[in-house]
Amino acid sequence: MAPPEVHHLFHHPIADHSFSADRQTLAVARENNVELYNKAGGAFRLKDELRGHDKTVTGVDIAPNTGKIVTCSQDRNAYVWEPSPSGWKPTLVLLRINRAATCVRWSPSETKFAAGSGARVIAVCHFEEENDWWVSKHIKKPIRSTITSVAWHPNSVLVAAGSTDGHARVFSSFIKQVEDRPAPTAWGEKLPFNTVCGEFLNTTAGWVHDVAFSPSGNALAFTAHDSSVTVVYPSGPEQPPKAIVSVNTQLLPFMSLVWRNESEIIAAGHDCEAYRFQGSEQGWQLTGSIESKSRPGMDGAREESALNMFKQLDLKGKTKDDTQLKTVHQNTVNTIRVQAGSPENVTQVSTSGVDGRVVIWGL
Amino acid sequence: MSQVNWRTINIDALDPDSAANFDLSTLTPGLVPASAADVQSLAGQIRQLLRGGDSEGALRGALEMAPYGGDEKAKDIHLATVMEIFQSIRQSEMTPLLTRIYQSDGGTELVDCLMKYIYKGMAQASPSSGSKGTMTRQATGGFSQIQGRVGAGEGSGHTMGVLLSWHEKLVEIAGVGCIVRVMTDRRTV
């Protein structure tokens, strides 16, 4: 397995990151701005900065086909940035929320995006040509607390959301001005806007950190603050799900997860490394870390001279330097995203975290 | 005109959509109500198991029947029962016993519950761990040697020692995830 590609960008937390479709441009949310890095040789160099938000940016997403960037922030606004000859042109999107926006994602069709917020709503936004204006529609019921994450179904109509009220929910965000009536799925047939297609609570009712649909869209995975990963298999409209499989791990909670294929999930979080889960409707299990701990230079068994030992003892009162974690990330991983491969067979993922690193992993 | 300090108005109470006007119990998992009398009779059965030497069965039963839906009194009675079980199990038996429970069906749920009782026990033991604790320990010191059991002697200092060794053994087996779940879980013991 190739060693992970580590890019230490700065010493600030990265709230969210997104790569362009060709993987040459990297957008990271750093404090109130979004920084754009371009790949030059093996490294990423700062090329541009998207300034506009006046509070911490919480979400950034680059649409793979149109190249538009959507950002959202604690200042309760979202911007859509379009490339133009004179640089990036921002368009303000009024989300009409009275609390911070927490996360934002383009739909696969790229005509809509969903932004979660602390105002207990999901703002689903689409562009209205005649007014030259992004319009926001709210998914409100029955959300009782902050939305922490949103994820789109491949059909661009269903949107899943995780919330601090302990629920992962699946909603319809069908907007008839911009899309055709979707084909029926296991989640539902008739899908007017704000239909609740599923509502799932895990046993402890802990915060849900992240949600994700499987590549086919026929399963939903979510991770909660009780260190668990739960996978839900719906059986059909208006019926209880076929199976809800929950894995309680021995680890710290996971902040983010992606599906590698229908039977494998990669999740990462407070343990500062990514873990692999494998399974099916019959059951899921944690199968281990995606990091191999035997990387050169990380074994910690360096040649110790007697002089060095006493020097360390004198300086620090101990002989071993244990200020470094054994993982590549030195702090919580916030976001994990697909980097390469098809949705059914992901070959690379990228992670970013509080330590200011973006790391690309081969699977 | 009277001065209204608008900064102190609780606007959440006036907003019908506000979380302040919402019954939060619907957000937590459904709990089976348990009365103090039920818990009391359960305690009797568990003591019987303990006397019969089946400490694993007693612990398992106590954890499976934890009165999540009970009131304060029911929870206190059950805590006392669980503490009794804790103190009746020898330190050398803890690890194999916990491993067996953890690896059985639904074992993670049980050890999470066990961890909740360890923390609750610590919360109860700590306020009185001052001079009073040492005195009782001295008074019953001889008694504990006759019993020959860990923690059979009274005193919160001793109880804390027992709880800490349970905690250590449990974290070795169930990991830090177990602690996180105790903090996260809305079902309290």
Coordinates of C-alpha atoms in Angstrom, one line a residue:
Chain A
M1 CA 0.0 0.0 0.0
A2 CA 1.3 3.4 -0.9
P3 CA 2.1 5.7 2.0
P4 CA -0.5 8.4 2.6
E5 CA 0.1 11.8 1.0
V6 CA 0.3 14.3 3.8
H7 CA -0.2 18.1 3.2
H8 CA 0.3 20.2 6.3
L9 CA -1.2 23.4 5.2
F10 CA -1.2 25.6 8.3
H11 CA -1.6 25.4 12.1
H12 CA -5.3 26.1 12.2
P13 CA -8.3 23.8 12.3
I14 CA -9.8 22.8 9.0
A15 CA -13.6 22.8 9.3
D16 CA -14.2 21.3 5.9
H17 CA -12.3 20.7 2.7
S18 CA -13.2 19.9 -0.9
F19 CA -11.3 19.0 -4.0
S20 CA -12.2 20.0 -7.5
A21 CA -13.1 17.3 -10.0
D22 CA -9.6 17.1 -11.4
R23 CA -8.2 17.0 -7.9
Q24 CA -5.8 19.9 -8.7
T25 CA -7.6 22.5 -6.6
L26 CA -8.2 22.1 -3.0
A27 CA -10.6 24.4 -1.0
V28 CA -10.3 24.5 2.8
A29 CA -12.3 26.4 5.3
R30 CA -9.9 28.4 7.5
E31 CA -11.4 30.7 10.0
N32 CA -13.5 33.4 8.2
N33 CA -12.2 32.6 4.7
V34 CA -11.9 29.8 2.3
E35 CA -8.4 29.2 0.9
L36 CA -7.9 27.7 -2.5
Y37 CA -4.7 25.7 -3.0
N38 CA -3.4 24.5 -6.4
K39 CA -1.3 21.5 -6.9
A40 CA 2.2 22.3 -7.9
G41 CA 4.5 19.3 -8.1
G42 CA 3.8 17.2 -5.1
A43 CA 2.6 20.0 -2.9
F44 CA -0.4 22.4 -2.6
R45 CA 0.4 26.1 -2.9
L46 CA -2.0 28.8 -1.8
K47 CA -3.4 30.4 -4.9
D48 CA -6.6 32.3 -4.0
E49 CA -8.7 33.3 -1.0
L50 CA -12.5 33.6 -1.0
R51 CA -13.2 36.5 1.4
G52 CA -16.8 37.4 2.2
H53 CA -17.9 35.7 5.3
D54 CA -17.5 37.6 8.5
K55 CA -17.7 34.6 10.9
T56 CA -16.1 31.2 10.9
V57 CA -16.8 29.2 7.7
T58 CA -18.3 25.9 8.5
G59 CA -18.8 24.3 5.2
V60 CA -17.3 24.3 1.7
D61 CA -18.2 22.2 -1.3
I62 CA -17.0 22.3 -4.9
A63 CA -19.5 21.1 -7.5
P64 CA -17.6 18.5 -9.7
N65 CA -19.1 19.5 -13.1
T66 CA -19.8 23.2 -12.9
G67 CA -16.8 24.1 -10.7
K68 CA -19.0 26.4 -8.6
I69 CA -18.1 26.6 -4.9
V70 CA -20.7 26.9 -2.2
T71 CA -19.6 28.0 1.3
C72 CA -21.6 28.6 4.5
S73 CA -20.7 30.2 7.7
Q74 CA -21.7 31.0 11.2
D75 CA -22.7 34.5 9.9
R76 CA -25.9 32.8 8.7
N77 CA -25.1 33.3 5.0
A78 CA -24.1 31.1 2.2
Y79 CA -22.2 32.2 -0.9
V80 CA -22.0 30.6 -4.3
W81 CA -18.6 31.4 -6.0
E82 CA -18.4 31.2 -9.7
P83 CA -15.1 31.5 -11.7
S84 CA -14.9 34.6 -13.9
P85 CA -12.0 36.2 -15.8
S86 CA -11.5 38.7 -13.0
G87 CA -11.5 36.1 -10.3
W88 CA -14.1 34.4 -8.2
K89 CA -17.5 36.1 -8.3
P90 CA -19.6 35.6 -5.1
T91 CA -23.4 35.5 -5.1
L92 CA -24.9 35.9 -1.7
V93 CA -27.6 33.3 -0.8
L94 CA -30.0 34.4 1.9
L95 CA -30.7 31.2 3.8
R96 CA -33.3 33.0 6.0
I97 CA -32.0 31.4 9.2
N98 CA -31.4 33.0 12.6
R99 CA -28.6 30.8 13.7
A100 CA -25.3 29.7 12.3
A101 CA -25.2 27.6 9.2
T102 CA -23.3 24.4 10.0
C103 CA -22.8 22.4 6.8
V104 CA -23.4 22.6 3.1
R105 CA -23.5 20.1 0.2
W106 CA -24.3 20.3 -3.5
S107 CA -26.8 17.9 -4.8
P108 CA -25.4 15.4 -7.3
S109 CA -27.4 17.2 -10.0
E110 CA -25.6 20.5 -9.0
T111 CA -28.8 22.5 -9.4
K112 CA -29.5 22.6 -5.7
F113 CA -27.6 22.6 -2.4
A114 CA -28.6 21.9 1.1
A115 CA -27.4 23.9 4.1
G116 CA -27.9 22.7 7.7
S117 CA -28.2 25.2 10.5
G118 CA -28.5 25.7 14.2
A119 CA -32.0 27.2 13.6
R120 CA -33.4 23.7 13.3
V121 CA -34.0 23.9 9.6
I122 CA -32.3 22.7 6.4
A123 CA -32.3 25.3 3.8
V124 CA -32.6 23.8 0.3
C125 CA -31.5 26.3 -2.2
H126 CA -32.1 26.5 -6.0
F127 CA -31.4 29.1 -8.6
E128 CA -34.3 31.1 -10.1
E129 CA -33.3 32.3 -13.6
E130 CA -36.0 35.1 -13.9
N131 CA -34.9 36.8 -10.6
D132 CA -31.2 35.9 -11.0
W133 CA -31.4 34.8 -7.4
W134 CA -30.8 31.8 -5.2
V135 CA -34.1 30.9 -3.4
S136 CA -34.0 29.0 -0.2
K137 CA -36.8 26.6 0.9
H138 CA -36.8 25.3 4.5
I139 CA -37.2 21.7 5.6
K140 CA -38.5 22.3 9.2
K141 CA -40.5 19.5 10.6
P142 CA -39.8 17.5 12.7
I143 CA -36.3 18.7 13.4
R144 CA -35.9 19.6 17.1
S145 CA -32.3 20.7 17.2
T146 CA -29.2 21.8 15.3
I147 CA -28.4 20.0 12.0
T148 CA -24.9 18.8 12.1
S149 CA -24.6 17.2 8.6
V150 CA -26.4 16.8 5.3
A151 CA -25.9 14.2 2.6
W152 CA -27.6 13.7 -0.8
H153 CA -29.2 10.6 -2.3
P154 CA -27.9 9.9 -5.8
N155 CA -31.3 10.9 -7.2
S156 CA -30.8 14.5 -5.9
V157 CA -34.2 14.6 -4.3
L158 CA -33.7 12.8 -1.0
V159 CA -31.5 14.5 1.5
A160 CA -30.3 12.9 4.8
A161 CA -29.6 15.0 7.8
G162 CA -28.0 14.2 11.2
S163 CA -29.0 16.3 14.2
T164 CA -28.1 17.0 17.8
D165 CA -31.5 15.7 18.8
G166 CA -30.1 12.2 18.2
H167 CA -32.0 11.5 15.0
A168 CA -30.8 10.8 11.5
R169 CA -33.6 11.7 9.1
V170 CA -34.3 11.3 5.4
F171 CA -36.3 14.1 3.8
S172 CA -37.6 14.8 0.3
S173 CA -36.4 18.1 -1.1
F174 CA -38.3 17.8 -4.4
I175 CA -38.6 21.2 -6.1
K176 CA -40.7 21.0 -9.2
Q177 CA -39.3 24.1 -10.9
V178 CA -35.9 22.6 -11.2
E179 CA -36.3 18.8 -11.5
D180 CA -38.5 16.0 -12.8
R181 CA -40.5 13.8 -10.6
P182 CA -38.1 11.2 -9.2
A183 CA -38.5 7.4 -9.7
P184 CA -39.8 5.6 -6.6
T185 CA -37.1 4.4 -4.3
A186 CA -37.0 2.2 -1.2
W187 CA -37.4 5.4 0.8
G188 CA -40.7 6.5 -0.8
E189 CA -42.8 6.9 -3.9
K190 CA -44.7 10.2 -3.7
L191 CA -42.3 12.8 -2.4
P192 CA -43.6 16.3 -2.0
F193 CA -41.2 18.8 -0.4
N194 CA -40.5 18.1 3.3
T195 CA -41.8 14.5 3.3
V196 CA -40.1 12.6 6.1
C197 CA -39.0 9.3 4.5
G198 CA -37.3 8.0 7.6
E199 CA -36.4 8.9 11.1
F200 CA -33.9 6.9 13.0
L201 CA -32.7 7.1 16.6
N202 CA -29.9 5.1 18.0
T203 CA -30.1 3.5 21.4
T204 CA -28.3 6.2 23.4
A205 CA -29.9 9.2 21.5
G206 CA -26.5 10.8 21.2
W207 CA -25.7 13.5 18.7
V208 CA -25.4 12.4 15.1
H209 CA -22.2 13.7 13.6
D210 CA -22.4 12.6 10.0
V211 CA -24.8 10.8 7.6
A212 CA -24.1 9.2 4.2
F213 CA -26.1 7.3 1.6
S214 CA -24.6 4.1 0.2
P215 CA -23.6 4.3 -3.5
S216 CA -26.9 2.8 -4.6
G217 CA -28.8 5.0 -2.2
N218 CA -30.5 2.0 -0.7
A219 CA -28.9 2.2 2.7
L220 CA -28.1 5.0 5.1
A221 CA -25.2 5.1 7.5
F222 CA -24.7 7.5 10.3
T223 CA -22.2 8.0 13.1
A224 CA -23.2 9.4 16.5
H225 CA -21.4 10.7 19.6
D226 CA -21.7 7.3 21.3
S227 CA -18.8 6.0 19.2
S228 CA -21.2 4.0 17.0
V229 CA -21.8 3.6 13.4
T230 CA -25.4 2.6 12.4
V231 CA -26.5 1.4 9.0
V232 CA -30.2 1.4 8.1
Y233 CA -31.7 -0.6 5.2
P234 CA -35.2 0.6 4.2
S235 CA -37.7 -2.0 3.0
G236 CA -40.1 0.2 1.2
P237 CA -42.3 3.3 1.6
E238 CA -44.2 3.7 4.8
Q239 CA -42.7 0.5 6.2
P240 CA -40.3 -0.1 9.0
P241 CA -36.7 -0.7 7.8
K242 CA -35.5 -4.2 6.9
A243 CA -32.6 -3.9 9.2
I244 CA -30.9 -1.4 11.4
V245 CA -27.4 -2.5 12.3
S246 CA -25.4 -0.7 14.9
V247 CA -21.8 -1.1 15.8
N248 CA -20.7 0.2 19.2
T249 CA -17.0 0.5 19.0
Q250 CA -14.3 0.7 21.7
L251 CA -13.0 3.9 20.1
L252 CA -13.7 7.6 20.4
P253 CA -16.6 9.1 18.4
F254 CA -16.4 9.4 14.6
M255 CA -16.9 12.8 13.1
S256 CA -17.3 11.8 9.4
L257 CA -17.9 8.8 7.2
V258 CA -17.9 7.7 3.6
W259 CA -19.0 4.6 1.8
R260 CA -16.2 2.8 0.0
N261 CA -18.7 0.4 -1.7
E262 CA -22.0 -1.2 -0.7
S263 CA -20.3 -3.3 1.9
E264 CA -17.6 -1.1 3.3
I265 CA -17.5 2.2 5.2
I266 CA -14.6 4.4 6.2
A267 CA -15.1 6.5 9.3
A268 CA -12.7 8.9 11.1
G269 CA -13.0 11.2 14.1
H270 CA -11.7 11.9 17.5
D271 CA -9.2 9.0 17.4
C272 CA -7.3 11.0 14.7
E273 CA -7.3 8.1 12.2
A274 CA -9.7 6.4 9.8
Y275 CA -11.2 3.0 10.4
R276 CA -12.7 0.5 8.1
F277 CA -16.1 -1.1 8.7
Q278 CA -17.3 -4.1 6.7
G279 CA -20.6 -5.8 6.6
S280 CA -24.1 -6.1 5.1
E281 CA -27.7 -6.3 6.2
Q282 CA -26.8 -9.3 8.4
G283 CA -24.3 -7.3 10.4
W284 CA -21.4 -4.9 10.4
Q285 CA -18.1 -4.9 12.1
L286 CA -15.0 -2.8 12.7
T287 CA -12.2 -4.4 10.8
G288 CA -9.3 -2.1 11.7
S289 CA -7.5 1.1 10.9
I290 CA -6.6 2.1 7.3
E291 CA -3.2 3.3 8.6
S292 CA -0.4 0.9 8.7
K293 CA 1.5 1.6 11.8
S294 CA 4.8 0.3 10.5
R295 CA 5.6 3.4 8.4
P296 CA 9.3 4.3 8.4
G297 CA 10.2 7.0 10.8
M298 CA 7.0 6.4 12.9
D299 CA 8.2 3.3 14.8
G300 CA 9.6 5.5 17.6
A301 CA 12.5 3.0 18.1
R302 CA 15.2 5.4 17.1
E303 CA 18.7 4.8 18.0
E304 CA 19.2 6.4 21.4
S305 CA 22.7 7.5 22.4
A306 CA 23.4 7.6 26.1
L307 CA 24.2 11.3 25.7
N308 CA 20.9 12.0 24.0
M309 CA 19.1 10.1 26.7
F310 CA 20.6 12.1 29.5
K311 CA 20.1 15.3 27.5
Q312 CA 16.4 14.5 27.2
L313 CA 16.2 13.6 30.9
D314 CA 17.8 16.9 31.8
L315 CA 15.6 19.0 29.5
K316 CA 12.2 17.3 29.8
G317 CA 12.5 15.0 32.7
K318 CA 11.9 12.0 30.5
T319 CA 13.8 10.0 27.9
K320 CA 11.0 9.4 25.4
D321 CA 9.5 12.2 23.3
D322 CA 5.8 11.4 23.6
T323 CA 4.3 14.6 22.3
Q324 CA 3.6 13.1 18.9
L325 CA 0.7 10.9 18.2
K326 CA 1.4 7.7 16.4
T327 CA -1.2 8.6 13.8
V328 CA -0.7 10.8 10.7
H329 CA -3.3 13.3 11.9
Q330 CA -2.3 14.9 15.1
N331 CA -5.8 16.0 16.1
T332 CA -9.4 15.2 15.4
V333 CA -10.4 14.4 11.8
N334 CA -13.3 16.6 10.8
T335 CA -14.1 15.6 7.3
I336 CA -13.5 12.5 5.2
R337 CA -14.3 12.6 1.4
V338 CA -14.0 10.4 -1.6
Q339 CA -10.8 11.3 -3.5
A340 CA -10.6 8.8 -6.4
G341 CA -12.5 5.9 -7.9
S342 CA -16.1 5.3 -8.8
P343 CA -18.8 5.5 -6.1
E344 CA -19.1 1.7 -6.2
N345 CA -15.4 1.3 -5.7
V346 CA -13.6 4.1 -4.0
T347 CA -9.8 3.8 -4.2
Q348 CA -8.7 6.9 -2.4
V349 CA -10.2 9.1 0.4
S350 CA -9.0 12.4 1.7
T351 CA -9.3 13.5 5.3
S352 CA -8.8 16.9 7.0
G353 CA -8.8 17.8 10.6
V354 CA -8.2 20.2 13.5
D355 CA -4.4 19.8 13.0
G356 CA -4.5 21.7 9.7
R357 CA -3.5 18.7 7.6
V358 CA -5.1 17.3 4.5
V359 CA -4.2 13.7 3.9
I360 CA -4.9 11.5 0.9
W361 CA -5.1 7.8 1.7
G362 CA -5.0 4.8 -0.7
L363 CA -7.3 2.0 0.3
Chain B
M1 CA -44.0 54.8 31.3
S2 CA -42.6 51.8 32.9
Q3 CA -39.2 50.7 31.8
V4 CA -39.2 47.3 30.3
N5 CA -35.7 45.7 30.2
W6 CA -36.2 44.0 26.9
R7 CA -32.8 42.4 27.2
T8 CA -34.1 40.1 29.9
I9 CA -37.2 39.0 28.0
N10 CA -37.1 35.3 27.4
I11 CA -38.0 35.3 23.7
D12 CA -37.8 31.6 23.5
A13 CA -40.8 31.3 25.7
L14 CA -42.8 33.4 23.4
D15 CA -41.9 31.6 20.2
P16 CA -44.3 28.6 19.6
D17 CA -41.6 26.9 17.5
S18 CA -39.0 27.2 20.2
A19 CA -37.4 24.2 21.7
A20 CA -38.3 25.6 25.1
N21 CA -42.0 24.8 24.3
F22 CA -41.3 21.3 23.3
D23 CA -41.5 18.1 25.3
L24 CA -38.0 16.8 25.1
S25 CA -38.9 13.3 26.3
T26 CA -40.1 12.4 22.8
L27 CA -36.5 12.7 21.6
T28 CA -35.1 10.0 24.0
P29 CA -35.6 6.3 23.5
G30 CA -38.7 4.9 25.1
L31 CA -38.2 3.8 28.6
V32 CA -40.1 1.2 30.6
P33 CA -41.3 2.7 33.9
A34 CA -40.1 0.8 37.0
S35 CA -41.5 1.4 40.5
A36 CA -39.4 1.3 43.6
A37 CA -41.3 -1.8 44.8
D38 CA -40.3 -3.7 41.6
V39 CA -36.7 -2.7 42.0
Q40 CA -36.8 -3.7 45.7
S41 CA -38.1 -7.2 44.9
L42 CA -35.5 -7.5 42.1
A43 CA -32.8 -6.6 44.7
G44 CA -34.1 -9.5 46.8
Q45 CA -33.7 -12.0 43.9
I46 CA -30.2 -10.7 43.1
R47 CA -29.1 -11.0 46.7
Q48 CA -30.3 -14.6 46.6
L49 CA -28.1 -15.3 43.6
L50 CA -25.2 -13.6 45.4
R51 CA -25.7 -15.8 48.4
G52 CA -25.8 -18.8 46.2
G53 CA -22.3 -17.8 44.9
D54 CA -23.5 -16.9 41.3
S55 CA -22.0 -13.5 41.2
E56 CA -21.9 -13.4 37.4
G57 CA -25.6 -14.2 37.2
A58 CA -26.3 -11.5 39.8
L59 CA -24.3 -8.9 37.9
R60 CA -25.8 -9.8 34.6
G61 CA -29.4 -9.8 36.0
A62 CA -28.8 -6.4 37.7
L63 CA -27.5 -4.9 34.5
E64 CA -30.2 -6.3 32.3
M65 CA -32.9 -5.1 34.6
A66 CA -31.5 -1.6 35.2
P67 CA -34.4 0.7 36.0
Y68 CA -33.9 3.4 33.3
G69 CA -37.5 4.5 33.6
G70 CA -37.6 4.5 37.4
D71 CA -37.7 7.5 39.7
E72 CA -34.8 8.6 41.9
K73 CA -35.7 6.2 44.7
A74 CA -35.9 3.2 42.5
K75 CA -32.5 4.1 40.9
D76 CA -30.9 4.6 44.4
I77 CA -32.1 1.1 45.5
H78 CA -30.7 -0.5 42.4
L79 CA -27.4 1.4 42.8
A80 CA -27.1 0.0 46.3
T81 CA -27.7 -3.5 44.9
V82 CA -25.1 -3.1 42.2
M83 CA -22.6 -1.8 44.6
E84 CA -23.2 -4.8 46.8
I85 CA -22.4 -7.0 43.8
F86 CA -19.3 -5.0 43.0
Q87 CA -17.9 -5.5 46.5
S88 CA -18.6 -9.2 46.5
I89 CA -16.5 -10.0 43.5
R90 CA -12.8 -10.6 44.0
Q91 CA -10.3 -8.5 42.0
S92 CA -8.9 -11.6 40.3
E93 CA -12.3 -12.6 39.0
M94 CA -13.1 -9.2 37.4
T95 CA -11.3 -9.5 34.1
P96 CA -12.5 -13.0 33.1
L97 CA -16.1 -12.2 34.2
L98 CA -16.1 -8.9 32.3
T99 CA -14.6 -10.6 29.2
R100 CA -17.4 -13.2 29.3
I101 CA -20.1 -10.5 29.6
Y102 CA -18.6 -8.4 26.9
Q103 CA -18.3 -11.2 24.4
S104 CA -21.8 -12.5 25.0
D105 CA -24.8 -11.3 22.9
G106 CA -25.7 -7.7 23.7
G107 CA -22.6 -7.5 25.8
T108 CA -21.6 -4.0 24.9
E109 CA -24.9 -2.7 26.2
L110 CA -24.4 -4.5 29.5
V111 CA -20.8 -3.2 30.0
D112 CA -22.0 0.3 29.1
C113 CA -24.6 0.0 31.9
L114 CA -21.9 -1.3 34.2
M115 CA -19.8 1.7 33.5
K116 CA -22.8 4.0 34.3
Y117 CA -23.1 2.4 37.7
I118 CA -19.3 2.7 38.3
Y119 CA -19.5 6.5 37.7
K120 CA -22.7 6.9 39.7
G121 CA -21.1 5.0 42.5
M122 CA -18.1 7.3 42.4
A123 CA -20.4 10.3 42.4
Q124 CA -22.1 9.0 45.6
A125 CA -18.9 8.0 47.3
S126 CA -16.9 11.1 46.8
P127 CA -18.8 13.7 48.9
S128 CA -18.3 11.8 52.2
S129 CA -14.7 10.7 51.5
G130 CA -13.4 13.1 54.1
S131 CA -12.6 12.2 57.7
K132 CA -15.9 10.3 58.1
G133 CA -14.7 7.7 55.6
T134 CA -11.5 7.0 57.4
M135 CA -13.2 6.7 60.7
T136 CA -15.6 4.0 59.5
R137 CA -12.9 2.2 57.9
Q138 CA -10.9 2.0 61.1
A139 CA -13.9 0.9 63.0
T140 CA -14.7 -2.0 60.7
G141 CA -11.1 -2.8 59.7
G142 CA -11.1 -6.1 61.5
F143 CA -14.4 -7.1 60.0
S144 CA -13.2 -6.7 56.4
Q145 CA -10.3 -9.1 57.1
I146 CA -12.6 -11.8 58.3
Q147 CA -14.7 -11.5 55.2
G148 CA -11.6 -11.6 53.1
R149 CA -13.2 -9.9 50.2
V150 CA -12.3 -6.8 48.3
G151 CA -14.3 -3.9 49.6
A152 CA -16.3 -5.8 52.1
G153 CA -15.2 -3.2 54.7
E154 CA -17.3 -0.1 54.7
G155 CA -16.1 3.4 54.0
S156 CA -16.2 5.5 50.9
G157 CA -12.4 5.5 50.5
H158 CA -12.5 1.7 50.2
T159 CA -15.6 1.8 48.0
M160 CA -13.8 4.2 45.7
G161 CA -10.8 1.8 45.5
V162 CA -13.1 -1.0 44.5
L163 CA -14.8 1.2 41.9
L164 CA -11.5 2.4 40.5
S165 CA -10.3 -1.2 40.0
W166 CA -13.6 -2.1 38.3
H167 CA -13.1 1.0 36.1
E168 CA -9.6 0.0 35.1
K169 CA -10.5 -3.5 34.2
L170 CA -13.5 -2.4 32.3
V171 CA -11.7 0.2 30.2
E172 CA -9.1 -2.5 29.3
I173 CA -11.8 -4.6 27.9
A174 CA -14.4 -2.2 26.5
G175 CA -12.2 0.7 25.6
V176 CA -12.8 4.4 25.8
G177 CA -15.9 4.1 23.7
C178 CA -17.6 2.7 26.8
I179 CA -16.9 6.0 28.7
V180 CA -18.0 8.1 25.8
R181 CA -21.3 6.2 25.7
V182 CA -21.9 6.8 29.4
M183 CA -21.5 10.5 28.8
T184 CA -23.7 10.5 25.7
D185 CA -26.5 8.2 26.8
R186 CA -29.8 9.9 27.7
R187 CA -30.9 6.8 29.6
T188 CA -29.4 7.4 33.1
V189 CA -29.2 5.0 36.0

